[in-house]
mmCIF file of C-alpha atoms and ligand atoms in Angstrom:
data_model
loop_
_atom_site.group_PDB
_atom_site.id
_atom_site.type_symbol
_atom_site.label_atom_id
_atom_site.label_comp_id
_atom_site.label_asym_id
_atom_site.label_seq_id
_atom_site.Cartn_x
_atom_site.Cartn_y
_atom_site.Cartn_z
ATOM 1 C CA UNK A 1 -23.420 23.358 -15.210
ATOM 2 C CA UNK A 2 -23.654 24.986 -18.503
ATOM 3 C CA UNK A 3 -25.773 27.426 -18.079
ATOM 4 C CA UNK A 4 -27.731 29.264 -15.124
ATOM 5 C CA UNK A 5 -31.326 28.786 -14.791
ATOM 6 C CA UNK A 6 -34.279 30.573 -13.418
ATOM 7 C CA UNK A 7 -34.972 30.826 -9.905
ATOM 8 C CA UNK A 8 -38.478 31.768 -8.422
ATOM 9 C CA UNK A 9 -39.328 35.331 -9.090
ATOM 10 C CA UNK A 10 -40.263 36.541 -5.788
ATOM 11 C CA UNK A 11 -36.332 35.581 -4.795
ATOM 12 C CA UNK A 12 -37.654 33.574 -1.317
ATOM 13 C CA UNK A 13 -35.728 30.445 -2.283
ATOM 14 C CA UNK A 14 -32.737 30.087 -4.219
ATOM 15 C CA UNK A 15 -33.474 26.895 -5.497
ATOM 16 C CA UNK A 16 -34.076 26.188 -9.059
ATOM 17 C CA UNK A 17 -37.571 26.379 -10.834
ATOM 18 C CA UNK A 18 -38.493 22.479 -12.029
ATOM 19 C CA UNK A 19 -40.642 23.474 -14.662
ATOM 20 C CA UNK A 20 -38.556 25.789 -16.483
ATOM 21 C CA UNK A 21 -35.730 22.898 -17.040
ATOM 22 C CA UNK A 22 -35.468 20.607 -19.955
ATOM 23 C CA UNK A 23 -35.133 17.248 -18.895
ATOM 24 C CA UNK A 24 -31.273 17.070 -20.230
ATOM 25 C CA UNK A 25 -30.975 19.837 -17.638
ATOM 26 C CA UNK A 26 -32.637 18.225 -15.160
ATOM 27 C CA UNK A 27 -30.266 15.394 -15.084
ATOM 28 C CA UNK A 28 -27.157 17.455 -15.304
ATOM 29 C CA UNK A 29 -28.642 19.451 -12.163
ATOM 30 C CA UNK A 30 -28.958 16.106 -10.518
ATOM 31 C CA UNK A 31 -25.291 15.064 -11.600
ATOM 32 C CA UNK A 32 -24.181 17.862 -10.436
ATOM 33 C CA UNK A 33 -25.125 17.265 -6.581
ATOM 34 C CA UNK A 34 -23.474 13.812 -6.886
ATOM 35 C CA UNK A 35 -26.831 12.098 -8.016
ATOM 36 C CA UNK A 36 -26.744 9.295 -10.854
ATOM 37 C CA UNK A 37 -28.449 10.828 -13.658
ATOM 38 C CA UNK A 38 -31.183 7.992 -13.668
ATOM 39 C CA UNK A 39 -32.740 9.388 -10.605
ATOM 40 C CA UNK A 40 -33.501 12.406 -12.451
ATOM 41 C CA UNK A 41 -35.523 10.319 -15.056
ATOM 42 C CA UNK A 42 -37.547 8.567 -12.245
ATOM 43 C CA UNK A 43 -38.239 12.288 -10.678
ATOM 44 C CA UNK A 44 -39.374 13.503 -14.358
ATOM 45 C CA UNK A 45 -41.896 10.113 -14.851
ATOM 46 C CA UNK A 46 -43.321 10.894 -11.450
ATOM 47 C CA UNK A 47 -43.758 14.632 -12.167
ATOM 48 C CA UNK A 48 -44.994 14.494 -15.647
ATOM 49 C CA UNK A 49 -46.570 10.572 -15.717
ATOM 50 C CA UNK A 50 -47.868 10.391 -12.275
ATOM 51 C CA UNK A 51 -48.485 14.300 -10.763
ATOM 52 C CA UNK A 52 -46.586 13.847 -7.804
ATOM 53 C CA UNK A 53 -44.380 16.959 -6.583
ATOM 54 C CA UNK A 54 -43.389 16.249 -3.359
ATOM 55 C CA UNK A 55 -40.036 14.308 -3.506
ATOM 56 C CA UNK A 56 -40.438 12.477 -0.403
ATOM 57 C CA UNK A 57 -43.652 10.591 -2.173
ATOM 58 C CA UNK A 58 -41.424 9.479 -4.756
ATOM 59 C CA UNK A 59 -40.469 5.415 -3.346
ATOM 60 C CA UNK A 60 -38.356 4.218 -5.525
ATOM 61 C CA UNK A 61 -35.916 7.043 -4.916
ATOM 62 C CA UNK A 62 -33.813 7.080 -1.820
ATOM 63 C CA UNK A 63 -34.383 8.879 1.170
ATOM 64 C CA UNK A 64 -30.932 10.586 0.882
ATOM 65 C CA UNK A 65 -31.424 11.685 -2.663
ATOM 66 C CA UNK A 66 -35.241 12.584 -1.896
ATOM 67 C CA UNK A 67 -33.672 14.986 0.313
ATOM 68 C CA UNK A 68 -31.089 16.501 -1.893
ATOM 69 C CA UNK A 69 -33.893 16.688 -4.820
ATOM 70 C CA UNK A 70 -36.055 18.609 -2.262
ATOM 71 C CA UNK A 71 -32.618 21.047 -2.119
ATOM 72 C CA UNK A 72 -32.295 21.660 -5.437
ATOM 73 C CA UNK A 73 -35.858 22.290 -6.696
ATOM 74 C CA UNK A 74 -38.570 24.185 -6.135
ATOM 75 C CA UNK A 75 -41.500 22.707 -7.341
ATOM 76 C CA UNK A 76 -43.841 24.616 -6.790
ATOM 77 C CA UNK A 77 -46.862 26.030 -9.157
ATOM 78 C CA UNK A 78 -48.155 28.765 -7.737
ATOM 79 C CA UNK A 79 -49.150 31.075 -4.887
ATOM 80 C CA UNK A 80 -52.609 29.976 -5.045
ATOM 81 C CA UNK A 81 -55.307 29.196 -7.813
ATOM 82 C CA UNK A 82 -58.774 29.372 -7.891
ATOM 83 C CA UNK A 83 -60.701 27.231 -11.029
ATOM 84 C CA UNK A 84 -64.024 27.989 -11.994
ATOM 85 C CA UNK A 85 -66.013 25.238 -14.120
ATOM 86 C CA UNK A 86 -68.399 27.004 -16.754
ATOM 87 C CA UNK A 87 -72.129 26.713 -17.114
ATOM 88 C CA UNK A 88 -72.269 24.468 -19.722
ATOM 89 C CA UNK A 89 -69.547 22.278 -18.092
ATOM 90 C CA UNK A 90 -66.792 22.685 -21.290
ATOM 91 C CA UNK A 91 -64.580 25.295 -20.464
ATOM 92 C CA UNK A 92 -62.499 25.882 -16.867
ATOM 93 C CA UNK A 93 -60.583 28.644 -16.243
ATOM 94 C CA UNK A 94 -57.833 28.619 -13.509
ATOM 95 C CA UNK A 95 -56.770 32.267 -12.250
ATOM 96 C CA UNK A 96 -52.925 31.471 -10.676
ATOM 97 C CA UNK A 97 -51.555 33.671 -8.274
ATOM 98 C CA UNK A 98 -47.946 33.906 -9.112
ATOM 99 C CA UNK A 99 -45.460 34.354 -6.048
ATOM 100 C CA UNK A 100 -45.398 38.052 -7.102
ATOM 101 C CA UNK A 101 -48.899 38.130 -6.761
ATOM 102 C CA UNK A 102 -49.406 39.214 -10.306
ATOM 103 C CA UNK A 103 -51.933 36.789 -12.108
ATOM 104 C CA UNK A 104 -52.234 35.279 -14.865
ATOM 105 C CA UNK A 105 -55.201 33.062 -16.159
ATOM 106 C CA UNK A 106 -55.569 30.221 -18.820
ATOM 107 C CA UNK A 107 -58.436 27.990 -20.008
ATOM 108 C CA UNK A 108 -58.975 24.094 -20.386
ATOM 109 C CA UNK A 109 -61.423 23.955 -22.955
ATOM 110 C CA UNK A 110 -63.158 20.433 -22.977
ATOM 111 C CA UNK A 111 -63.849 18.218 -25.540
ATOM 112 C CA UNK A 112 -65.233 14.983 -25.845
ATOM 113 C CA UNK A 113 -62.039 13.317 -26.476
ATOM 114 C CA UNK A 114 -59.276 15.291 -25.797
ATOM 115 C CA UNK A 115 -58.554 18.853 -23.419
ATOM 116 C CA UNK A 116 -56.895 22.271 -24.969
ATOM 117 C CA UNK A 117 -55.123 24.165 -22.721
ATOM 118 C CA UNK A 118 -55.553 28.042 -23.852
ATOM 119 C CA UNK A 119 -52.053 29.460 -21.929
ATOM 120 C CA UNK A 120 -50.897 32.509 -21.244
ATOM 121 C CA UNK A 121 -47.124 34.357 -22.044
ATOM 122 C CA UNK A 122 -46.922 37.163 -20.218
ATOM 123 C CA UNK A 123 -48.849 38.834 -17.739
ATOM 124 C CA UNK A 124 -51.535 41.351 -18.872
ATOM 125 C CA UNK A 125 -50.209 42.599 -22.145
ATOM 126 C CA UNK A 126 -48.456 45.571 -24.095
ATOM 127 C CA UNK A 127 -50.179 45.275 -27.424
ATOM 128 C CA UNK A 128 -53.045 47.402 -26.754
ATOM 129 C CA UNK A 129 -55.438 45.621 -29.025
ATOM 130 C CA UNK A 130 -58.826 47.360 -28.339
ATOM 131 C CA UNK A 131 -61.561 44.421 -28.187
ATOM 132 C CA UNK A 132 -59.312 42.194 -25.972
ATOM 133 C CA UNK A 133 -59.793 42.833 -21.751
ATOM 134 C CA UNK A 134 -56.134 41.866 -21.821
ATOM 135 C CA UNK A 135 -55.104 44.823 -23.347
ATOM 136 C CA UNK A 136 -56.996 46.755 -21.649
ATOM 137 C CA UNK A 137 -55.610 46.163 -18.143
ATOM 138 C CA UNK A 138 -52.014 46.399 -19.880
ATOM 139 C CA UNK A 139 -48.603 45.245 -19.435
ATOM 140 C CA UNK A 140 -47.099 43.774 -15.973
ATOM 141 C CA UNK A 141 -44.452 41.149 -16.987
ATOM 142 C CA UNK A 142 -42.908 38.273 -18.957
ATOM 143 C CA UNK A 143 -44.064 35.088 -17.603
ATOM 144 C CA UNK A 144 -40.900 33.089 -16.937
ATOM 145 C CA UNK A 145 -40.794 29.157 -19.061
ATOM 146 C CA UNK A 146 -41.602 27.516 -15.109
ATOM 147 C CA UNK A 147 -44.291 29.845 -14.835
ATOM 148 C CA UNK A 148 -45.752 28.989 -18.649
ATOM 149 C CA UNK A 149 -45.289 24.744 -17.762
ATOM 150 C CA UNK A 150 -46.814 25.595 -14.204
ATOM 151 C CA UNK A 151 -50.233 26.583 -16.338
ATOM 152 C CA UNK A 152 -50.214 22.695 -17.913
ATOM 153 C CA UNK A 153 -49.139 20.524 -14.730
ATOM 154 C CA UNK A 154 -51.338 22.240 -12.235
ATOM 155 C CA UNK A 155 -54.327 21.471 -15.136
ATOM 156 C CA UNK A 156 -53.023 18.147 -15.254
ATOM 157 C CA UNK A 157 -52.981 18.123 -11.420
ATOM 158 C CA UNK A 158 -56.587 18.701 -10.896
ATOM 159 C CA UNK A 159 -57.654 16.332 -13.648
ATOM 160 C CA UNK A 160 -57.730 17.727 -17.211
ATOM 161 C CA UNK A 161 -54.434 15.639 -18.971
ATOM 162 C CA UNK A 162 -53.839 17.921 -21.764
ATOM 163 C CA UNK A 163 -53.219 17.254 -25.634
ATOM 164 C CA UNK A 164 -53.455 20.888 -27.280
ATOM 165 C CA UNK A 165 -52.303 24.029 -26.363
ATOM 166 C CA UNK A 166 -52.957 27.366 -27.681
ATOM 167 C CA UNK A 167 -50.985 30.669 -26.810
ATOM 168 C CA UNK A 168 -53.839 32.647 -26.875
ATOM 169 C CA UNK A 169 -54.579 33.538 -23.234
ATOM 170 C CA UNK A 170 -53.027 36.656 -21.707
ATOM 171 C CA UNK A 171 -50.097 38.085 -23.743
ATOM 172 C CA UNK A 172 -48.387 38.253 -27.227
ATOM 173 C CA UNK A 173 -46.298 34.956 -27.329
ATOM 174 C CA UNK A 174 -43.935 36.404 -29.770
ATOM 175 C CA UNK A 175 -42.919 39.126 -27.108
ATOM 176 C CA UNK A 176 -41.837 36.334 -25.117
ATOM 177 C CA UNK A 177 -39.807 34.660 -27.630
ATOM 178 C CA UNK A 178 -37.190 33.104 -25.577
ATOM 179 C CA UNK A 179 -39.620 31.380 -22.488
ATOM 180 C CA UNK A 180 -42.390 30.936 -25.073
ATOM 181 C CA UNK A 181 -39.754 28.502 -26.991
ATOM 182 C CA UNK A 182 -37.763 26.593 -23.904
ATOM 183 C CA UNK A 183 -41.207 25.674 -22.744
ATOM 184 C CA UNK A 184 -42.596 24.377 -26.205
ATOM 185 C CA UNK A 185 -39.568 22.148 -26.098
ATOM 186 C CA UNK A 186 -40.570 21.109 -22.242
ATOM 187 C CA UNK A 187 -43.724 20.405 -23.139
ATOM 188 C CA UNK A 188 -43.057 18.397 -26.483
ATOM 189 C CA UNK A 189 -40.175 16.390 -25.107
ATOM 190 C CA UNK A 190 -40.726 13.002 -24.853
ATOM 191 C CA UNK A 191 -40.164 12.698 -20.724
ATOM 192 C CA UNK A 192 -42.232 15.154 -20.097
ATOM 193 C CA UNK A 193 -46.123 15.651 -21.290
ATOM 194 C CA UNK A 194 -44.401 14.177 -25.166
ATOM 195 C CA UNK A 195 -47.053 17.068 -26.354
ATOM 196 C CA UNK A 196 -47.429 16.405 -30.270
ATOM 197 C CA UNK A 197 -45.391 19.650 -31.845
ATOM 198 C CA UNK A 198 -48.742 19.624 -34.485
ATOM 199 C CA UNK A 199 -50.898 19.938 -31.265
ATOM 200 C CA UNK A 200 -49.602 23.555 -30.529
ATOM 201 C CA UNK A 201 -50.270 26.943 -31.898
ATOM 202 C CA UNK A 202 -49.032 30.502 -31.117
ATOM 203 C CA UNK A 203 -50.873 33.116 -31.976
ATOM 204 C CA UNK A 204 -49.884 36.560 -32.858
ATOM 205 C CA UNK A 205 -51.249 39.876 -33.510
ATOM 206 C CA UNK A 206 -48.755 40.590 -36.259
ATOM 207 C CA UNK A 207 -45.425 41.262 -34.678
ATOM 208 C CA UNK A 208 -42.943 41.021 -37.220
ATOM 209 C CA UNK A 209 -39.202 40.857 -35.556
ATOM 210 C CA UNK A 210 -40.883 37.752 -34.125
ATOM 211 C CA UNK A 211 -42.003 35.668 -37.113
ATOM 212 C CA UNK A 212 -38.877 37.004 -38.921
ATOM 213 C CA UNK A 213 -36.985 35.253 -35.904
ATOM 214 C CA UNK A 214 -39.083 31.921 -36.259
ATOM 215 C CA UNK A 215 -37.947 31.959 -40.208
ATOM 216 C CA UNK A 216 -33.931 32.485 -38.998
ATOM 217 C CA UNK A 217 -34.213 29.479 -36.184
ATOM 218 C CA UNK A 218 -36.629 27.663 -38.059
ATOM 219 C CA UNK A 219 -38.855 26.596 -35.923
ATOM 220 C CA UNK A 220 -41.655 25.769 -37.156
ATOM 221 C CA UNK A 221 -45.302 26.278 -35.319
ATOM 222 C CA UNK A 222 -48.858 26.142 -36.193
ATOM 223 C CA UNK A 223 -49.322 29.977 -36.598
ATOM 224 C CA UNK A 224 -52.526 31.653 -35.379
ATOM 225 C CA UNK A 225 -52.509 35.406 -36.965
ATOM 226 C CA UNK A 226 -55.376 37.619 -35.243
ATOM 227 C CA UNK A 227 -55.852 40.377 -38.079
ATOM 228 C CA UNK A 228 -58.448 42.590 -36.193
ATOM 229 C CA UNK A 229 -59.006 44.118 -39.545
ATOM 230 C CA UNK A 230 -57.718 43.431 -43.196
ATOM 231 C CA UNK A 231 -57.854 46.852 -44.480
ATOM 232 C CA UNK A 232 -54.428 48.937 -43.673
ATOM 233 C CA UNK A 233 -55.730 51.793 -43.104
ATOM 234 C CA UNK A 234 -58.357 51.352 -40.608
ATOM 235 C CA UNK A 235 -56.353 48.252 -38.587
ATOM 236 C CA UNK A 236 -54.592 50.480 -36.186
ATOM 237 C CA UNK A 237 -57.793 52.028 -35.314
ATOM 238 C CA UNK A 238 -58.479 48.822 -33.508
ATOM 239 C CA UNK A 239 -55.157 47.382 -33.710
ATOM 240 C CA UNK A 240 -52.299 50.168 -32.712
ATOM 241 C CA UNK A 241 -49.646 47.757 -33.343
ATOM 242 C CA UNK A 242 -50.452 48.114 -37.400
ATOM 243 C CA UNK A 243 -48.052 51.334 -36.987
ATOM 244 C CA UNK A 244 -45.202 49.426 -36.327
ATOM 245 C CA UNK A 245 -45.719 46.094 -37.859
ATOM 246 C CA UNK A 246 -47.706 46.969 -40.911
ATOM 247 C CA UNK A 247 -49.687 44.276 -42.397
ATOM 248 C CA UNK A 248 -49.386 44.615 -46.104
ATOM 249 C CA UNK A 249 -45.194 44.038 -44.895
ATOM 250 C CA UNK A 250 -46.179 41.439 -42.307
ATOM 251 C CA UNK A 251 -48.002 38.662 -44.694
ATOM 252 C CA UNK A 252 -45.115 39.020 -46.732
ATOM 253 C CA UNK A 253 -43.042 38.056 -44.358
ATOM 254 C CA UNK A 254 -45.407 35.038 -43.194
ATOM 255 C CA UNK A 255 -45.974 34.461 -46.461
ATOM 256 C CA UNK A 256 -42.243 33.387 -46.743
ATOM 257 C CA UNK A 257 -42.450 31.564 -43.440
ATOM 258 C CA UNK A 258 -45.598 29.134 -44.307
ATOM 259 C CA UNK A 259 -43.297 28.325 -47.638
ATOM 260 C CA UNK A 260 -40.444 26.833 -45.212
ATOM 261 C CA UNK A 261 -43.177 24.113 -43.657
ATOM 262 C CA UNK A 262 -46.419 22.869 -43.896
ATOM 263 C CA UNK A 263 -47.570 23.811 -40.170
ATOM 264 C CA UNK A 264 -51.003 25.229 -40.558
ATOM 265 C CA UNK A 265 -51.910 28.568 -40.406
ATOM 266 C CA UNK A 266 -55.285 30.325 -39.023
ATOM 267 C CA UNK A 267 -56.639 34.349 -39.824
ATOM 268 C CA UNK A 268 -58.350 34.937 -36.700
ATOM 269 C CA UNK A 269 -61.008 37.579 -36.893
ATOM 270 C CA UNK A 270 -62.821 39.081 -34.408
ATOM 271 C CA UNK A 271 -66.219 40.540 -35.524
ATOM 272 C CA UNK A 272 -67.197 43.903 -34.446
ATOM 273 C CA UNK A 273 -70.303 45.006 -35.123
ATOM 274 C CA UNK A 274 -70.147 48.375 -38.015
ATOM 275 C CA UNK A 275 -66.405 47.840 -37.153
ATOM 276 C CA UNK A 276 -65.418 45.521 -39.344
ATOM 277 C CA UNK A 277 -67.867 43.580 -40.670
ATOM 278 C CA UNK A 278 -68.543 45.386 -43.683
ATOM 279 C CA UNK A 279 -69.212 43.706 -47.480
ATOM 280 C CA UNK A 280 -65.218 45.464 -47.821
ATOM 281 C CA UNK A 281 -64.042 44.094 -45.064
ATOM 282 C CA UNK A 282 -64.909 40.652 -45.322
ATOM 283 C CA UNK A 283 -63.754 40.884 -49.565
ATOM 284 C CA UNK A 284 -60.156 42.018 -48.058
ATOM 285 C CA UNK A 285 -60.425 39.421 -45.300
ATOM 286 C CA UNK A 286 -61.266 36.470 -48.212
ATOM 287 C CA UNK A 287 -58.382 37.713 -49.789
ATOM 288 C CA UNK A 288 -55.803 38.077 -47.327
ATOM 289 C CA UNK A 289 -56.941 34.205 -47.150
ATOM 290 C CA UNK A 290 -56.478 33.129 -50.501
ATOM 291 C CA UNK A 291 -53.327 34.991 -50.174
ATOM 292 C CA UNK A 292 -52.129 33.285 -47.505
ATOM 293 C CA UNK A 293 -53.641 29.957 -48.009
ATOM 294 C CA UNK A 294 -55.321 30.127 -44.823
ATOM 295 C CA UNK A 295 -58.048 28.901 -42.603
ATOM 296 C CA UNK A 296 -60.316 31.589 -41.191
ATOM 297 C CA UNK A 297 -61.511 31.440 -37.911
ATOM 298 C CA UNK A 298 -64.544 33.872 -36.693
ATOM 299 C CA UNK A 299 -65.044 35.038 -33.266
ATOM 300 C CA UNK A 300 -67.950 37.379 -32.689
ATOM 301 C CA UNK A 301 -66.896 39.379 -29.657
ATOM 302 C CA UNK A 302 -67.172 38.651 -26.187
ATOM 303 C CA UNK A 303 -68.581 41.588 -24.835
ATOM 304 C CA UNK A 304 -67.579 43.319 -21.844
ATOM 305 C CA UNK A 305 -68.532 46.880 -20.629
ATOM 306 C CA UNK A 306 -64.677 47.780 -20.436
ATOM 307 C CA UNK A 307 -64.996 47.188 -24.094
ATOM 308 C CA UNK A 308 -66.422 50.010 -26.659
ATOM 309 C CA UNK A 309 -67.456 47.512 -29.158
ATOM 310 C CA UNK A 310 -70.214 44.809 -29.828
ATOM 311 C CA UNK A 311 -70.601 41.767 -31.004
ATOM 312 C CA UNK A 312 -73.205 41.281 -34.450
ATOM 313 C CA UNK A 313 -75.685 39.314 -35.039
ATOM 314 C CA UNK A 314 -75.834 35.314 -35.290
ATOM 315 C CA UNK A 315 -77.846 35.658 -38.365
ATOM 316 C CA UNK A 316 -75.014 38.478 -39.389
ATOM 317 C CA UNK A 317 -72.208 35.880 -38.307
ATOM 318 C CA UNK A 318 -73.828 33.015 -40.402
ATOM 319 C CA UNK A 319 -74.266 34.965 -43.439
ATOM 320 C CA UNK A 320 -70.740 35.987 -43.145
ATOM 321 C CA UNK A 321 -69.237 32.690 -43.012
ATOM 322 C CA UNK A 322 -71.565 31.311 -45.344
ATOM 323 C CA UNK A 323 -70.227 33.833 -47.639
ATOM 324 C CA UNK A 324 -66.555 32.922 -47.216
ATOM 325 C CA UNK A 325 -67.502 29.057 -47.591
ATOM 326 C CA UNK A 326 -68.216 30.108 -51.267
ATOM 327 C CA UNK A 327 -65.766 31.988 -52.023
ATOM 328 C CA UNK A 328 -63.903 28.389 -51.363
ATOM 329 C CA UNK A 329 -61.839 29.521 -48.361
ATOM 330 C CA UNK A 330 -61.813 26.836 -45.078
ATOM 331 C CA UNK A 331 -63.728 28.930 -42.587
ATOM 332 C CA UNK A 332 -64.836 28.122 -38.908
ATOM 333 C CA UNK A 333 -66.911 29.643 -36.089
ATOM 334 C CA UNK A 334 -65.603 29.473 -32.653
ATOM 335 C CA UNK A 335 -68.689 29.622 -30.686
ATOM 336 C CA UNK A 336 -68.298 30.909 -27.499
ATOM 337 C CA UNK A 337 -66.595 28.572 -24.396
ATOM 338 C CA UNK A 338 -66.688 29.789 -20.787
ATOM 339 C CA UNK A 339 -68.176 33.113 -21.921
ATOM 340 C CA UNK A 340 -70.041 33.216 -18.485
ATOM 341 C CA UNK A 341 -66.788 33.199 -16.467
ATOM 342 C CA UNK A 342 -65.151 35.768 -18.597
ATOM 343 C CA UNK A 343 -63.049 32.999 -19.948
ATOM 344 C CA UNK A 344 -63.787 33.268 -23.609
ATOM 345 C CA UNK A 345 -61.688 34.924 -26.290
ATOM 346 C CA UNK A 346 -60.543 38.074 -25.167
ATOM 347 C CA UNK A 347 -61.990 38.074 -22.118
ATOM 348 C CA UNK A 348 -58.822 37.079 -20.187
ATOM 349 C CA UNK A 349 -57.745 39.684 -17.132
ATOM 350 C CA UNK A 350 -61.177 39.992 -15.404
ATOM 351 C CA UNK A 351 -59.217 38.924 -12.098
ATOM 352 C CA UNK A 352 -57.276 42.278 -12.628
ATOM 353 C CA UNK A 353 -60.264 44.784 -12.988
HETATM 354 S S1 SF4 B 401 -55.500 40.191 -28.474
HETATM 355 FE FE1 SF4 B 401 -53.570 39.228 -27.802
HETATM 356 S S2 SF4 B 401 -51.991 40.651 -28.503
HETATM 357 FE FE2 SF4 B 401 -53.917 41.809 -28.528
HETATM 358 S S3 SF4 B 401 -54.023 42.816 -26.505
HETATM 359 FE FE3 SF4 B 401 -55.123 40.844 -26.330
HETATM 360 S S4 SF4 B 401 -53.602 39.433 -25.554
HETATM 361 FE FE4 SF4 B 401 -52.475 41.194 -26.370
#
């Protein structure tokens, strides 16, 4: 083999994580152990086509090489999950138990024709951003690339196939460059889930060795930005990361990234009420979009009483966005999904507290 690959992180089996392989890598696992590389297709169609994870349900493979396959993986999601199903019926959020028993939570947002998947990176998370629970319960771990896939094929497994997915559950993606990446290119290849590459979007809160490392591998991602605040020199009163990634440097450099490809990209701004909502505040944020040549999204906050902040009005929140529609700048309200089982924006790490 050409390279090692990840095992389970709790170290109770020394077989090798499924989800965290390519398929190329699959089949060279499989060659290795003496099995024709074919019969790692057929396990890959009836893992990602048909949901089935137990090798001795796959018939058309042998029992001999269902036995070796059962060997050499461990397919296995999690320790346990629990899903809740919102009010309204359109979000669910799934809190996994990982074999560490950290946990990690992400979303499947419904919609009438298709499902997002909002996923998490890591668990908990080091940015410290001060209207997101995530932050405030802080930083455990990366999540491993098995342990990101895990978060799509158990959705798939309990009946939600999904199209889009959004980094923008627990964690900064770009922290988690390397896992973040190998399982994009699971997820996208075509023997797996064939996710469209347009269909995915990581989302950062500004961290700048990370998008200068997307512009040197060029890879090329819808980029979600969450700027918190436009004005430099109140960000890092809600954003502490502004003191080492500075924004006025930061659009710059994703300035110079959206020039290499036509992925889109998205200001998200979360409203806080006499926070940032101010006549300034929404001028700088109108012009960090012109600037950019970006869509912005609005997300009045998700309140929560670990939180100091709340969210503003509706009638503030229209006249807001009504303002930046004519000012000519794309501009969209996410209204709130799941909000009632603290799986809305920002509200991601309840299972913690
Ligand atoms: S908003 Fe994102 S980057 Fe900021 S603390 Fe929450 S999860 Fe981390």
């Amino acid at each position: 083999m050409t390279q090692s690959h990840e095992k389970r992180i709790d170290g109770m089996t020394t077989k090798q994580t499924f989800f965290g392989l390519l398929p190329e890598e699959v089949k060279e696992t499989c060659k290795d152990r003496g099995i024709p590389s074919f019969i790692g297709d057929q396990v890959l169609h009836w893992v990602y086509n048909k949901n089935i994870l137990d090798p001795a349900k796959m018939r058309n493979i042998a029992k001999k090489n269902q036995e070796i396959i059962a060997e050499i993986f461990d397919f296995s999601l999690f320790k346990s999950v629990s899903s809740l199903m919102s009010h309204e019926e359109n979000a669910v959020k799934n809190n996994c138990v990982l074999f560490d028993n950290n946990i990690v939570e992400c979303v499947v947002l419904k919609e009438k024709k298709y499902n997002t998947l909002c996923i998490s990176s890591q668990c908990g998370c080091p940015v410290d951003c001060k209207f997101c629970l995530t932050g405030v319960i802080g930083f455990k771990r990366q999540l491993t690339a098995h342990e990101i896939v895990a978060q799509v094929v158990y959705s798939h497994s309990i009946g939600y196939a999904i199209t889009n997915i959004v980094f923008m559950g627990m964690g900064e993606p770009l922290l988690n460059y390397e896992n973040v990446f190998k399982s994009i290119d699971i997820l996208t290849h075509p023997k797996t889930y064939n996710i469209s590459k347009r269909n995915i979007t990581v989302s950062t809160s500004g961290y700048m060795a990370g998008v200068e490392r997307l512009i040197k591998d060029e890879r090329f991602v819808n980029l979600a930005f969450s700027v918190g605040m436009a004005d430099p020199l109140r960000r890092e009163q809600i954003m502490p990361t502004e003191k080492r990634n500075p924004i006025l440097t930061f659009i710059k450099v994703v300035k110079e990234y959206q020039s290499m490809h036509n992925r889109k990209l998205t200001l998200e701004y979360t409203l806080l009420e006499n926070v940032n909502d101010s006549e300034f505040d929404i001028k700088s944020l109108i012009n960090l979009s012109k600037y950019l040549n970006a869509k912005i999204n609005l997300i009045n906050l998700n309140p929560h009483p670990k939180i100091p902040y709340k969210p503003i009005s509706v009638k503030k929140l229209h006249q807001i966005r009504d303002k930046i529609k004519k000012e000519k700048c794309p501009v969209t309200v996410r209204y709130k999904k799941g909000q009632d089982i603290s799986a809305a924006c920002g509200q991601l790490g309840e299972s913690y507290l």
